[in-house]
């Protein structure tokens, strides 16, 4: 499940960056909400999958409650999921 979490975390991070730094400016400065509509639903699904999988693997990874909160909060910070992958997931052998 760790490899699935890493993939979801990567995709969630990419979708969040695209939504924040491309789709939202185009919506407000270019008056074109199309990209937000296209990226919004996949990002929402990836975000929910990220949270659910993080909670599920927290016991397997032996994360403290604090670590789990850091992992969850990282999902709402731009580039946060990439930090989590590098700090907590990259060197773990599943």
XYZ file of N, CA and C in Angstrom:
282
model
N 0.821 -1.194 0.000
C 0.000 0.000 0.000
C 0.868 1.262 0.000
N 2.112 1.136 0.439
C 3.006 2.291 0.466
C 3.257 2.827 -0.935
N 3.469 1.945 -1.902
C 3.716 2.418 -3.268
C 2.482 3.122 -3.825
N 1.303 2.638 -3.493
C 0.069 3.306 -3.907
C -0.019 4.688 -3.276
N 0.323 4.774 -1.995
C 0.299 6.072 -1.313
C 1.276 7.046 -1.948
N 2.454 6.577 -2.287
C 3.438 7.463 -2.925
C 2.931 7.992 -4.258
N 2.273 7.141 -5.028
C 1.718 7.569 -6.321
C 0.597 8.581 -6.106
N -0.302 8.280 -5.184
C -1.409 9.199 -4.897
C -0.871 10.525 -4.372
N 0.135 10.477 -3.500
C 0.721 11.707 -2.962
C 1.332 12.553 -4.074
N 2.031 11.914 -4.997
C 2.624 12.636 -6.118
C 1.544 13.284 -6.983
N 0.538 12.492 -7.350
C -0.531 13.008 -8.201
C -1.329 14.106 -7.502
N -1.559 13.952 -6.200
C -2.269 14.973 -5.436
C -1.460 16.262 -5.421
N -0.162 16.141 -5.218
C 0.699 17.325 -5.211
C 0.714 18.039 -6.552
N 0.821 17.274 -7.624
C 0.826 17.867 -8.968
C -0.514 18.524 -9.262
N -1.607 17.853 -8.932
C -2.926 18.425 -9.210
C -3.151 19.701 -8.403
N -2.655 19.740 -7.170
C -2.803 20.928 -6.329
C -2.011 22.100 -6.902
N -0.792 21.832 -7.334
C 0.035 22.888 -7.925
C -0.604 23.420 -9.209
N -1.073 22.518 -10.060
C -1.744 22.948 -11.289
C -2.995 23.767 -10.982
N -3.745 23.334 -9.993
C -4.964 24.040 -9.622
C -4.647 25.424 -9.067
N -3.655 25.509 -8.175
C -3.321 26.790 -7.546
C -2.625 27.765 -8.478
N -1.650 27.270 -9.220
C -0.773 28.177 -9.956
C -1.091 28.318 -11.437
N -1.974 27.495 -11.958
C -2.364 27.632 -13.366
C -3.867 27.860 -13.490
N -4.661 26.924 -12.993
C -6.111 26.995 -13.203
C -6.746 28.205 -12.514
N -6.376 28.464 -11.264
C -6.991 29.585 -10.544
C -6.612 30.941 -11.143
N -5.331 31.200 -11.457
C -5.035 32.471 -12.116
C -5.743 32.633 -13.463
N -5.833 31.550 -14.236
C -6.542 31.627 -15.521
C -8.013 31.950 -15.276
N -8.570 31.373 -14.221
C -9.985 31.638 -13.914
C -10.209 33.114 -13.576
N -9.369 33.672 -12.735
C -9.603 35.031 -12.262
C -9.004 36.113 -13.148
N -7.860 35.849 -13.748
C -7.249 36.871 -14.601
C -7.628 36.717 -16.062
N -7.956 35.505 -16.472
C -8.336 35.258 -17.850
C -9.830 35.038 -18.031
N -10.557 35.098 -16.933
C -12.012 34.914 -16.944
C -12.411 33.620 -17.664
N -11.668 32.530 -17.346
C -11.941 31.236 -17.961
C -11.928 30.150 -16.888
N -13.102 29.767 -16.362
C -13.147 28.776 -15.280
C -13.003 27.329 -15.740
N -12.775 27.119 -17.011
C -12.722 25.762 -17.569
C -11.669 24.885 -16.879
N -10.486 25.417 -16.639
C -9.412 24.600 -16.071
C -9.689 24.218 -14.621
N -10.330 25.114 -13.885
C -10.701 24.787 -12.507
C -11.728 23.661 -12.513
N -12.659 23.709 -13.436
C -13.663 22.647 -13.539
C -13.021 21.317 -13.915
N -12.048 21.364 -14.806
C -11.382 20.141 -15.250
C -10.516 19.536 -14.147
N -9.765 20.380 -13.421
C -8.830 19.891 -12.409
C -9.446 19.716 -11.026
N -10.559 20.382 -10.773
C -11.141 20.377 -9.428
C -11.553 19.004 -8.935
N -12.317 18.292 -9.714
C -12.811 16.975 -9.291
C -11.675 15.962 -9.108
N -10.762 15.824 -10.078
C -9.656 14.869 -9.849
C -8.824 15.232 -8.620
N -8.576 16.521 -8.417
C -7.801 16.928 -7.240
C -8.551 16.569 -5.959
N -9.838 16.810 -5.923
C -10.630 16.471 -4.743
C -10.600 14.988 -4.435
N -10.725 14.172 -5.458
C -10.667 12.720 -5.266
C -9.282 12.273 -4.795
N -8.246 12.855 -5.382
C -6.881 12.517 -4.969
C -6.612 12.960 -3.535
N -7.140 14.125 -3.162
C -6.971 14.616 -1.798
C -7.625 13.652 -0.798
N -8.852 13.240 -1.099
C -9.546 12.305 -0.204
C -8.817 10.965 -0.138
N -8.327 10.482 -1.278
C -7.569 9.226 -1.288
C -6.291 9.365 -0.466
N -5.615 10.495 -0.582
C -4.388 10.765 0.178
C -4.665 10.670 1.676
N -5.717 11.330 2.131
C -6.050 11.342 3.551
C -6.403 9.932 4.034
N -7.248 9.234 3.300
C -7.674 7.894 3.713
C -6.479 6.934 3.759
N -5.668 6.944 2.716
C -4.522 6.022 2.683
C -3.512 6.379 3.765
N -3.301 7.673 4.008
C -2.370 8.084 5.067
C -2.813 7.538 6.415
N -4.091 7.648 6.705
C -4.614 7.120 7.972
C -4.453 5.605 8.016
N -4.739 4.937 6.910
C -4.638 3.477 6.881
C -3.203 2.983 7.060
N -2.242 3.659 6.456
C -0.863 3.157 6.559
C -0.123 3.692 7.778
N -0.726 4.613 8.509
C -0.027 5.193 9.664
C 0.353 4.134 10.698
N -0.498 3.147 10.895
C -0.166 2.080 11.854
C 0.937 1.180 11.303
N 0.829 0.851 10.024
C 1.839 0.009 9.378
C 3.216 0.683 9.413
N 3.220 2.004 9.248
C 4.475 2.759 9.236
C 4.946 3.124 10.649
N 4.088 2.832 11.642
C 4.393 3.153 13.042
C 4.618 4.653 13.243
N 3.748 5.448 12.613
C 3.822 6.894 12.765
C 3.204 7.300 14.089
N 3.809 8.268 14.716
C 3.189 8.858 15.906
C 2.003 9.707 15.435
N 1.187 10.118 16.380
C 0.056 10.983 16.036
C 0.554 12.278 15.418
N 1.644 12.802 15.945
C 2.227 14.036 15.408
C 2.656 13.852 13.954
N 3.311 12.765 13.654
C 3.751 12.498 12.286
C 2.560 12.370 11.347
N 1.523 11.684 11.794
C 0.326 11.564 10.969
C -0.255 12.945 10.680
N -0.315 13.801 11.683
C -0.832 15.158 11.452
C 0.052 15.931 10.474
N 1.353 15.780 10.584
C 2.259 16.446 9.634
C 1.973 15.962 8.220
N 1.808 14.659 8.059
C 1.510 14.075 6.745
C 0.182 14.607 6.209
N -0.817 14.702 7.064
C -2.124 15.191 6.633
C -2.103 16.689 6.319
N -1.444 17.466 7.142
C -1.383 18.916 6.910
C -0.591 19.230 5.644
N 0.376 18.412 5.325
C 1.177 18.629 4.114
C 0.329 18.626 2.850
N -0.804 17.969 2.888
C -1.678 17.904 1.711
C -2.305 19.251 1.376
N -2.339 20.171 2.322
C -2.935 21.486 2.049
C -1.886 22.573 1.861
N -0.626 22.191 1.872
C 0.473 23.123 1.642
C 1.065 22.825 0.266
N 1.188 23.841 -0.587
C 1.790 23.579 -1.901
C 3.169 22.922 -1.748
N 3.417 21.912 -2.527
C 4.645 21.125 -2.518
C 4.807 20.267 -1.261
N 3.819 20.260 -0.367
C 3.904 19.515 0.888
C 3.996 18.017 0.700
N 3.263 17.491 -0.254
C 3.290 16.042 -0.451
C 4.651 15.572 -0.969
N 5.357 16.441 -1.678
C 6.702 16.083 -2.155
C 7.681 16.021 -0.985
N 7.505 16.940 -0.032
C 8.325 16.921 1.176
C 8.079 15.632 1.966
N 6.821 15.255 2.097
C 6.468 14.033 2.827
C 7.097 12.814 2.160
N 7.040 12.772 0.840
C 7.639 11.640 0.132
C 9.128 11.554 0.417
N 9.801 12.684 0.361
C 11.254 12.689 0.571
C 11.610 12.381 2.027
N 10.892 12.975 2.967
C 11.234 12.837 4.383
C 10.779 11.511 4.998
N 9.567 11.055 4.680
C 8.989 9.908 5.378
C 8.853 8.637 4.543
N 8.818 8.750 3.234
C 8.458 7.589 2.420
C 9.561 7.043 1.531
N 10.451 7.891 1.069
C 11.410 7.491 0.037
C 12.325 6.342 0.456
N 12.800 6.354 1.679
C 13.770 5.341 2.113
C 13.131 4.141 2.795
N 11.802 4.068 2.778
C 11.104 2.932 3.381
C 10.973 1.844 2.334
N 11.308 0.635 2.712
C 11.197 -0.489 1.793
C 9.912 -1.257 2.084
N 9.022 -1.264 1.119
C 7.733 -1.936 1.338
C 7.759 -3.349 0.836
